[in-house]
Coordinates of C-alpha atoms in Angstrom, one line a residue:
Chain G
X1 CA -66.5 199.1 119.1
X2 CA -69.5 198.6 116.7
X3 CA -71.9 199.9 119.4
X4 CA -69.6 202.8 120.1
X5 CA -69.5 203.8 116.4
X6 CA -73.3 204.1 116.4
X7 CA -73.2 206.1 119.7
X8 CA -70.5 208.5 118.3
X9 CA -72.6 209.0 115.1
X10 CA -75.7 209.6 117.2
X11 CA -73.9 212.0 119.5
X12 CA -72.3 214.0 116.6
X13 CA -75.7 214.4 114.9
X14 CA -77.2 215.4 118.3
X15 CA -74.5 218.0 118.8
X16 CA -75.2 219.4 115.3
X17 CA -79.0 219.3 115.9
X18 CA -78.6 221.0 119.2
X19 CA -76.3 223.9 118.2
X20 CA -77.9 224.5 114.8
X21 CA -81.0 225.8 116.6
X22 CA -79.0 228.4 118.4
X23 CA -76.8 229.6 115.5
X24 CA -78.3 232.4 113.5
X25 CA -76.0 232.2 110.5
X26 CA -77.7 231.7 107.2
X27 CA -75.2 229.0 106.0
X28 CA -75.9 226.9 109.1
X29 CA -79.6 227.4 108.7
X30 CA -79.5 226.4 105.0
X31 CA -77.5 223.2 105.8
X32 CA -79.8 222.4 108.6
X33 CA -82.8 222.7 106.3
X34 CA -81.1 220.5 103.7
X35 CA -80.3 217.9 106.4
X36 CA -83.8 218.0 108.0
X37 CA -85.9 218.2 104.9
X38 CA -84.0 216.2 102.4
X39 CA -81.0 214.1 103.6
X40 CA -82.6 212.6 106.7
X41 CA -85.9 212.2 105.0
X42 CA -84.1 210.0 102.4
X43 CA -82.4 208.0 105.1
X44 CA -85.7 207.6 107.0
X45 CA -87.6 206.5 103.9
X46 CA -85.6 203.3 103.8
X47 CA -86.9 202.3 107.2
X48 CA -90.1 201.2 105.4
X49 CA -88.1 198.4 103.9
X50 CA -87.4 197.2 107.5
X51 CA -91.1 197.4 108.3
X52 CA -92.2 195.7 105.1
X53 CA -89.5 193.1 105.5
X54 CA -90.7 192.3 109.0
X55 CA -94.3 192.1 107.9
X56 CA -93.5 189.8 104.9
X57 CA -91.2 187.7 107.0
X58 CA -93.8 187.3 109.8
X59 CA -96.5 186.2 107.5
X60 CA -94.4 183.9 105.3
X61 CA -93.2 182.2 108.5
X62 CA -96.8 181.8 109.6
X63 CA -97.7 180.2 106.3
X64 CA -94.6 178.0 106.4
X65 CA -95.3 176.8 109.9
X66 CA -99.0 176.4 109.4
X67 CA -99.4 178.6 112.5
X68 CA -102.8 179.4 113.9
X69 CA -104.9 181.4 111.3
X70 CA -102.1 181.0 108.8
X71 CA -104.7 181.2 105.9
X72 CA -105.3 184.9 106.6
X73 CA -101.7 185.7 106.0
X74 CA -102.4 185.2 102.3
X75 CA -104.9 188.0 102.5
X76 CA -102.4 190.4 104.1
X77 CA -99.6 189.5 101.6
X78 CA -102.0 189.6 98.7
X79 CA -103.5 193.0 99.7
X80 CA -100.0 194.4 100.3
X81 CA -98.8 193.3 96.8
X82 CA -102.0 194.4 95.0
X83 CA -102.2 197.8 96.7
X84 CA -98.5 198.5 96.2
X85 CA -98.8 197.5 92.6
X86 CA -101.8 199.7 91.9
X87 CA -100.3 202.6 93.9
X88 CA -96.8 202.4 92.4
X89 CA -97.9 201.9 88.8
X90 CA -101.2 203.8 88.9
X91 CA -100.0 206.8 90.8
X92 CA -101.5 208.6 93.8
X93 CA -103.9 210.5 91.5
X94 CA -104.0 208.1 88.7
X95 CA -101.0 209.8 87.0
X96 CA -99.1 206.5 86.6
X97 CA -98.9 204.3 83.5
X98 CA -101.3 201.6 84.8
X99 CA -105.0 202.2 83.8
X100 CA -106.8 202.6 87.1
X101 CA -110.2 203.7 85.7
X102 CA -112.3 201.6 83.5
X103 CA -115.1 203.3 81.7
X104 CA -117.5 201.7 79.2
X105 CA -117.9 202.6 75.6
X106 CA -120.4 205.1 74.5
X107 CA -123.7 203.4 73.7
X108 CA -125.6 206.3 72.5
X109 CA -126.9 209.6 73.7
X110 CA -129.7 210.7 76.0
X111 CA -131.5 213.9 75.2
X112 CA -133.6 215.4 77.9
X113 CA -134.1 218.0 80.6
X114 CA -131.2 218.3 82.9
X115 CA -130.8 220.6 85.8
X116 CA -127.8 222.9 85.7
X117 CA -126.7 225.9 87.7
X118 CA -127.6 229.3 86.5
X119 CA -124.1 230.6 87.1
X120 CA -122.4 227.6 85.5
X121 CA -123.5 226.3 82.2
X122 CA -120.6 224.0 81.8
X123 CA -121.9 220.5 82.1
X124 CA -120.3 218.3 84.7
X125 CA -121.7 214.9 85.4
X126 CA -122.4 214.1 89.0
X127 CA -120.2 211.2 90.0
X128 CA -122.5 209.5 92.5
X129 CA -124.6 206.7 91.3
X130 CA -127.4 208.3 89.3
X131 CA -129.9 205.5 89.8
X132 CA -130.2 206.5 93.5
X133 CA -131.3 210.0 92.7
X134 CA -133.2 209.3 89.5
X135 CA -136.5 209.9 91.2
X136 CA -135.5 213.5 92.0
X137 CA -134.3 214.1 88.5
X138 CA -131.1 215.6 89.9
X139 CA -128.8 212.7 89.1
X140 CA -127.0 214.6 86.4
X141 CA -126.7 217.8 88.2
X142 CA -123.3 219.5 88.3
X143 CA -121.6 220.4 91.5
X144 CA -121.7 224.2 92.3
X145 CA -118.8 226.4 91.3
X146 CA -115.9 226.2 93.7
X147 CA -116.9 222.9 95.2
X148 CA -114.3 220.2 95.0
X149 CA -115.0 217.1 93.1
X150 CA -113.3 215.1 95.8
X151 CA -116.3 215.2 98.1
X152 CA -117.3 212.1 99.9
X153 CA -120.5 210.4 98.9
X154 CA -122.1 211.6 102.1
X155 CA -121.1 215.2 101.6
X156 CA -122.3 215.1 98.0
X157 CA -125.7 213.8 99.1
X158 CA -125.9 216.6 101.7
X159 CA -124.9 219.1 99.0
X160 CA -127.6 217.7 96.6
X161 CA -130.2 218.1 99.3
X162 CA -129.2 221.7 99.7
X163 CA -129.4 222.3 96.0
X164 CA -132.8 220.7 96.0
X165 CA -134.0 223.0 98.7
X166 CA -132.8 226.1 96.9
X167 CA -134.6 225.2 93.7
X168 CA -134.4 228.7 92.3
X169 CA -130.7 228.5 91.7
X170 CA -131.1 225.8 89.2
X171 CA -132.2 225.9 85.6
X172 CA -133.5 223.3 83.4
X173 CA -131.7 222.7 80.2
X174 CA -132.3 220.4 77.3
X175 CA -129.0 218.6 76.8
X176 CA -127.6 215.6 75.1
X177 CA -125.7 213.2 77.3
X178 CA -123.5 210.3 76.1
X179 CA -124.5 207.0 77.8
X180 CA -122.8 203.7 78.6
X181 CA -123.4 200.5 80.4
X182 CA -121.8 200.5 83.8
X183 CA -119.3 197.7 84.1
X184 CA -120.2 197.4 87.8
X185 CA -124.0 197.7 88.0
X186 CA -124.8 196.7 84.4
X187 CA -127.2 199.7 84.2
X188 CA -127.2 202.5 81.7
X189 CA -125.5 205.4 83.2
X190 CA -124.0 208.7 81.9
X191 CA -120.7 208.1 80.3
X192 CA -117.8 208.6 82.6
X193 CA -114.9 206.8 84.1
X194 CA -117.2 204.5 86.0
X195 CA -115.1 202.0 87.8
X196 CA -111.9 202.9 89.4
X197 CA -109.3 200.9 91.1
X198 CA -106.9 203.7 91.9
X199 CA -105.2 204.0 95.2
X200 CA -107.7 206.7 96.2
X201 CA -110.6 204.3 95.6
X202 CA -108.8 201.7 97.8
X203 CA -108.2 204.4 100.4
X204 CA -111.9 205.4 100.5
X205 CA -113.3 202.0 100.0
X206 CA -111.1 199.9 102.3
X207 CA -108.8 202.0 104.6
X208 CA -111.3 204.6 105.7
X209 CA -114.2 202.3 106.6
X210 CA -111.9 199.7 108.3
X211 CA -110.0 202.3 110.3
X212 CA -113.0 204.3 111.4
X213 CA -115.1 201.2 112.2
X214 CA -112.2 199.8 114.4
X215 CA -112.0 203.1 116.2
X216 CA -115.8 203.3 116.5
X217 CA -115.9 199.8 117.9
X218 CA -113.7 201.0 120.7
X219 CA -116.6 203.0 122.0
X220 CA -118.4 199.8 123.0
X221 CA -115.3 198.4 124.7
X222 CA -114.6 201.6 126.5
X223 CA -118.1 201.6 127.9
X224 CA -117.9 198.1 129.1
X225 CA -114.4 198.8 130.6
X226 CA -115.8 201.9 132.2
X227 CA -118.6 199.9 133.8
X228 CA -115.9 197.8 135.6
X229 CA -113.4 200.6 136.3
X230 CA -115.8 203.4 137.3
X231 CA -117.6 201.8 140.2
X232 CA -117.7 204.5 142.9
X233 CA -115.3 202.8 145.3
X234 CA -113.8 206.0 146.7
X235 CA -114.0 209.8 146.3
X236 CA -111.4 209.9 143.5
X237 CA -113.2 207.2 141.4
X238 CA -116.5 209.1 142.0
X239 CA -115.0 212.4 140.8
X240 CA -113.7 210.7 137.7
X241 CA -117.1 209.2 137.0
X242 CA -119.1 212.4 137.6
X243 CA -116.7 214.4 135.4
X244 CA -116.8 211.9 132.6
X245 CA -120.6 211.8 132.7
X246 CA -121.0 215.6 132.7
X247 CA -118.6 215.9 129.7
X248 CA -120.5 213.2 127.8
X249 CA -124.0 214.3 128.7
X250 CA -123.2 217.9 128.1
X251 CA -122.5 217.2 124.5
X252 CA -125.9 215.7 123.8
X253 CA -128.4 218.3 122.6
X254 CA -131.4 216.3 123.8
X255 CA -130.0 216.2 127.4
X256 CA -128.8 219.8 127.5
X257 CA -132.3 220.9 126.3
X258 CA -133.8 219.4 129.5
X259 CA -131.0 220.3 132.0
X260 CA -130.2 224.0 131.7
X261 CA -126.7 225.0 132.6
X262 CA -125.3 221.5 131.9
X263 CA -123.6 222.6 128.7
X264 CA -122.0 225.5 130.5
X265 CA -120.9 223.3 133.4
X266 CA -119.3 220.9 131.0
X267 CA -117.5 223.8 129.3
X268 CA -116.3 225.0 132.7
X269 CA -114.9 221.5 133.5
X270 CA -113.0 221.5 130.3
X271 CA -111.8 225.0 130.6
X272 CA -110.7 225.1 134.3
X273 CA -110.0 221.8 136.2
X274 CA -109.3 219.8 133.0
X275 CA -107.0 222.6 131.7
X276 CA -105.2 222.7 135.1
X277 CA -104.6 219.0 135.2
X278 CA -103.6 218.8 131.5
X279 CA -101.2 221.7 132.0
X280 CA -99.6 220.1 135.0
X281 CA -99.3 216.8 133.1
X282 CA -97.9 218.5 130.0
X283 CA -95.2 220.3 132.0
X284 CA -94.3 216.9 133.5
X285 CA -94.2 215.2 130.1
X286 CA -92.1 218.1 128.7
X287 CA -89.5 217.7 131.5
X288 CA -89.6 213.9 131.0
X289 CA -89.1 214.1 127.3
X290 CA -86.2 216.5 127.7
X291 CA -84.6 214.3 130.4
X292 CA -85.0 211.1 128.2
X293 CA -83.6 213.0 125.2
X294 CA -80.5 213.9 127.2
X295 CA -80.2 210.3 128.4
X296 CA -80.2 209.1 124.8
X297 CA -77.8 211.7 123.6
X298 CA -75.3 211.0 126.4
X299 CA -75.5 207.3 125.9
X300 CA -77.1 206.5 129.3
X301 CA -80.2 205.1 127.6
X302 CA -79.0 202.6 125.0
X303 CA -82.1 200.4 124.4
X304 CA -82.2 201.7 120.8
X305 CA -78.9 199.9 120.1
X306 CA -80.7 196.6 120.7
X307 CA -78.9 193.4 121.8
X308 CA -76.3 191.5 119.9
X309 CA -72.6 191.8 119.5
X310 CA -70.5 194.7 120.7
Chain R
X1 CA -135.0 201.6 100.0
X2 CA -132.5 202.7 97.4
X3 CA -129.5 200.4 97.7
X4 CA -126.2 201.7 96.3
X5 CA -125.0 200.0 93.2
X6 CA -121.4 200.9 93.0
X7 CA -118.6 198.5 93.8
X8 CA -116.7 200.6 96.4
X9 CA -119.7 201.5 98.5
X10 CA -120.5 197.8 98.7
X11 CA -116.9 197.0 99.6
X12 CA -116.9 199.6 102.3
X13 CA -120.2 198.4 103.7
X14 CA -119.3 194.8 103.8
X15 CA -115.9 195.6 105.5
X16 CA -117.7 197.8 108.0
X17 CA -120.1 194.9 108.8
X18 CA -117.2 192.4 109.0
X19 CA -115.4 194.5 111.5
X20 CA -118.5 195.3 113.5
X21 CA -119.1 191.5 113.7
X22 CA -116.3 191.3 116.3
X23 CA -118.8 192.8 118.8
X24 CA -120.5 189.4 118.6
X25 CA -117.3 187.4 118.8
X26 CA -114.0 186.8 117.0
X27 CA -114.9 185.3 113.7
X28 CA -113.4 184.6 110.2
X29 CA -115.0 187.6 108.5
X30 CA -113.4 189.9 111.1
X31 CA -110.1 188.3 110.8
X32 CA -110.2 188.5 107.0
X33 CA -111.1 192.2 107.2
X34 CA -108.4 192.9 109.8
X35 CA -105.7 191.1 107.7
X36 CA -106.9 192.9 104.6
X37 CA -106.7 196.3 106.4
X38 CA -103.1 195.6 107.5
X39 CA -102.0 194.6 103.9
X40 CA -103.8 197.6 102.3
X41 CA -102.5 200.1 104.9
X42 CA -98.9 199.0 104.3
X43 CA -99.4 199.0 100.5
X44 CA -100.8 202.5 100.8
X45 CA -97.8 203.6 102.9
X46 CA -95.5 202.2 100.2
X47 CA -97.3 204.3 97.6
X48 CA -97.2 207.5 99.6
X49 CA -93.5 207.1 100.5
X50 CA -92.7 206.4 96.9
X51 CA -94.5 209.4 95.5
X52 CA -93.8 211.9 98.3
X53 CA -90.2 211.0 99.3
X54 CA -88.5 208.6 96.8
X55 CA -89.6 210.3 93.6
X56 CA -89.0 214.0 94.5
X57 CA -86.0 213.5 96.7
X58 CA -84.2 210.6 95.1
X59 CA -85.3 209.8 91.5
X60 CA -85.9 213.3 90.3
X61 CA -82.5 214.8 91.5
X62 CA -80.5 211.9 90.1
X63 CA -82.4 211.8 86.8
X64 CA -82.0 215.6 86.5
X65 CA -78.3 215.4 87.3
X66 CA -77.9 212.6 84.7
X67 CA -79.6 214.7 82.1
X68 CA -77.4 217.7 83.0
X69 CA -74.3 215.6 82.6
X70 CA -75.5 214.3 79.3
X71 CA -76.2 217.8 78.1
X72 CA -73.3 219.8 79.5
X73 CA -70.7 217.1 80.4
X74 CA -69.4 216.3 83.9
X75 CA -69.0 219.3 86.3
X76 CA -68.9 219.7 90.0
X77 CA -72.2 221.4 90.3
X78 CA -74.0 218.0 90.0
X79 CA -72.4 217.1 93.3
X80 CA -73.8 220.2 95.0
X81 CA -76.6 219.0 97.4
X82 CA -78.2 222.5 97.4
X83 CA -78.8 222.2 93.7
X84 CA -82.1 220.7 92.6
X85 CA -80.5 218.1 90.3
X86 CA -77.6 216.4 92.0
X87 CA -75.9 213.1 92.6
X88 CA -75.2 213.9 96.2
X89 CA -78.5 212.3 97.3
X90 CA -76.8 208.9 96.5
X91 CA -74.9 209.2 99.8
X92 CA -77.9 209.4 102.1
X93 CA -79.5 206.7 99.9
X94 CA -76.5 204.4 100.7
X95 CA -76.8 205.2 104.4
X96 CA -80.5 204.5 104.3
X97 CA -79.9 201.2 102.5
X98 CA -78.0 200.1 105.6
X99 CA -81.4 199.4 107.1
X100 CA -81.5 196.3 104.9
X101 CA -78.5 194.9 106.8
X102 CA -80.9 194.1 109.6
X103 CA -81.8 191.0 107.5
X104 CA -78.2 189.9 107.1
X105 CA -77.0 188.5 110.4
X106 CA -73.3 189.0 109.8
X107 CA -73.5 192.7 109.3
X108 CA -76.8 193.4 111.0
X109 CA -75.0 195.8 113.5
X110 CA -74.8 198.3 110.6
X111 CA -78.5 199.0 111.0
X112 CA -77.5 201.1 114.0
X113 CA -75.8 203.7 111.7
X114 CA -79.0 205.1 110.0
X115 CA -80.9 204.7 113.3
X116 CA -78.2 206.7 115.2
X117 CA -78.1 209.4 112.5
X118 CA -81.9 210.1 112.6
X119 CA -82.3 209.4 116.4
X120 CA -79.4 211.7 117.3
X121 CA -80.6 214.6 115.2
X122 CA -84.3 214.4 116.0
X123 CA -83.7 213.8 119.7
X124 CA -81.6 216.9 119.9
X125 CA -84.0 219.2 118.0
X126 CA -86.9 217.9 120.1
X127 CA -85.3 219.2 123.3
X128 CA -85.8 223.0 122.6
X129 CA -89.2 222.2 121.0
X130 CA -90.5 220.3 124.0
X131 CA -89.2 223.0 126.3
X132 CA -90.9 225.7 124.3
X133 CA -94.2 223.9 123.7
X134 CA -94.7 221.8 126.8
X135 CA -93.0 223.9 129.5
X136 CA -92.4 227.5 128.7
X137 CA -95.7 228.1 126.9
X138 CA -97.7 226.3 129.6
X139 CA -95.9 228.3 132.4
X140 CA -96.5 231.5 130.5
X141 CA -100.2 230.7 130.1
X142 CA -100.5 229.8 133.8
X143 CA -99.1 233.1 135.1
X144 CA -101.7 235.3 136.6
X145 CA -101.3 238.9 135.5
X146 CA -102.9 242.2 136.4
X147 CA -104.9 242.0 133.1
X148 CA -106.6 238.9 134.5
X149 CA -107.9 240.9 137.5
X150 CA -109.6 243.4 135.2
X151 CA -111.7 240.7 133.5
X152 CA -114.2 240.5 136.4
X153 CA -114.5 238.3 139.5
X154 CA -115.4 235.0 138.0
X155 CA -112.8 234.8 135.2
X156 CA -110.1 236.0 137.6
X157 CA -111.2 233.2 140.0
X158 CA -111.0 230.6 137.3
X159 CA -107.5 231.8 136.3
X160 CA -106.4 231.4 139.9
X161 CA -108.0 228.0 140.1
X162 CA -106.1 226.9 136.9
X163 CA -102.9 228.1 138.5
X164 CA -103.6 226.3 141.8
X165 CA -104.7 223.2 140.0
X166 CA -101.6 223.1 137.8
X167 CA -99.3 223.6 140.8
X168 CA -101.1 220.9 142.8
X169 CA -101.0 218.5 139.9
X170 CA -97.3 219.0 139.6
X171 CA -96.9 218.5 143.4
X172 CA -98.9 215.3 143.2
X173 CA -96.6 213.9 140.6
X174 CA -93.5 215.1 142.6
X175 CA -92.2 211.9 144.2
X176 CA -88.8 213.1 145.4
X177 CA -90.2 213.9 148.8
X178 CA -92.9 212.3 150.9
X179 CA -96.2 214.1 150.8
X180 CA -96.4 215.2 154.4
X181 CA -97.3 218.4 156.2
X182 CA -98.4 221.2 153.8
X183 CA -97.7 219.0 150.8
X184 CA -100.4 216.5 151.8
X185 CA -103.5 218.6 151.3
X186 CA -102.0 220.2 148.2
X187 CA -101.3 216.8 146.6
X188 CA -104.8 215.6 147.7
X189 CA -106.3 218.6 145.8
X190 CA -103.9 217.7 142.9
X191 CA -105.3 214.2 142.6
X192 CA -108.8 215.5 142.5
X193 CA -107.9 217.9 139.7
X194 CA -106.2 215.1 137.9
X195 CA -109.2 212.8 138.3
X196 CA -111.5 215.5 136.8
X197 CA -109.1 215.9 133.9
X198 CA -109.0 212.1 133.3
X199 CA -112.8 211.9 133.5
X200 CA -113.1 214.8 131.0
X201 CA -110.5 213.1 128.7
X202 CA -112.4 209.8 129.0
X203 CA -115.7 211.5 128.2
X204 CA -114.3 213.3 125.2
X205 CA -112.7 210.1 123.9
X206 CA -116.0 208.1 124.3
X207 CA -117.9 210.9 122.5
X208 CA -115.4 211.0 119.7
X209 CA -115.7 207.2 119.2
X210 CA -119.5 207.4 119.4
X211 CA -119.4 210.1 116.8
X212 CA -117.3 207.7 114.6
X213 CA -119.8 204.9 115.2
X214 CA -122.7 207.2 114.2
X215 CA -120.8 208.1 111.1
X216 CA -120.5 204.4 110.2
X217 CA -124.2 203.7 110.8
X218 CA -125.1 206.8 108.7
X219 CA -122.9 205.3 106.0
X220 CA -124.6 201.9 106.2
X221 CA -128.2 203.2 106.4
X222 CA -127.9 206.2 104.1
X223 CA -125.1 205.7 101.5
X224 CA -125.3 201.9 101.3
X225 CA -129.0 200.9 101.9
X226 CA -130.5 204.3 101.1
X227 CA -133.0 203.9 103.9
X228 CA -132.6 207.5 105.0
X229 CA -132.0 210.6 103.0

């Protein structure tokens, strides 16, 4: 009966979801919007408790049992607690109560020539580490108008280079800048919120590098896997190998400069045979998804109910 | 050489190196970085869900309704789910809280209720969406029209080739009948098309990963070590 209750609830919701798409009444549309964008969102948000609970349970059990590499579980749990604490109390954009930026106190002021933009006299300190750009005297340059402050370090350096090249758009001004000792580097830097431990810093300093490096590392493993898998054993493997190589080589400017027509051939592969195969697969996937959805709705596929009692 | 001096650049650089060290072999620095990544990623998800779902959809409506009741006294409008400030959101919160029953063996079956609610609804609405996006749109795009014929010989030929390729791919994956007679050469052509497609996908994936790897090395040599400008 307990399993049937869940099946009935699921079926009722499916019937509603199915018919609401085809009913044009505004009232139905409004209720469907409320259900989709609010009520089910609230229900779904609680699923994270399940995920977190499983993660915490798994790692605490590892520590309890002194399982292999149990020491690392402390890192996961610690990182989870610290990140959640900073995020929840510091806010996504530092709007929370927790101080997430720690600046130094003003030591004094610096008076000197500083480059500013002709069209923007408002002084905005450049956030990147000034010591790196000190030799170019552009450390304290403001970002151009309309450019977001949330640029990555790489983008900012590219931007600075651009500015440096277009020297005419800059003007030199004699300004007074408040200074402080950086709590991180110990150097005298322009006064600003120098050291941040906001969730955005954690995102840019830990999540992005770890995630992109892990994906980047797959390139090495894919190449070694390809070496084993792509041996030209038959015509089909040969076609796969040639297609992959043309697509890869056709993207490298140095190669396409020496082999005329390679880039166009690569584009043809992507636009014609690749499109045909992807289209065929996509139609098959669409039919499969619809069939699986019907199986779930009509209770033929019940794996989601899990094991356990009736 | 102009090494970066800020804390987060160093953190990012050391973590990048720690993860890249796995190319040599599994080692403690990689494992530490990996575990750190898992913890931080989950903590970040908690923050995002809190500020993007919990606060605007749960806390704000309830707090607003509470203030309204305190100001105007109890009235039915605070139970209206269509109103910005309402107490109605407590009901889906209670249903969502049933996820926690998964950790209480005696009533763990109740976890199926919120799963059933969301699964039923989203499965049902995915059917027309998948028909629309994966089937109808693809069929529509595959149809050869008179307009294609006016585009010139080559483009028209490619459009035909896409149609034939799509049909042969579908026939190759059609297992309800044995591939004999006319179906055999068609399915053979289909597997060739599929192989070209898989090769292209592989090539694109490798290039995307290489691009990421270049990005990481640019970060290390430029942003961290300041060796290149």
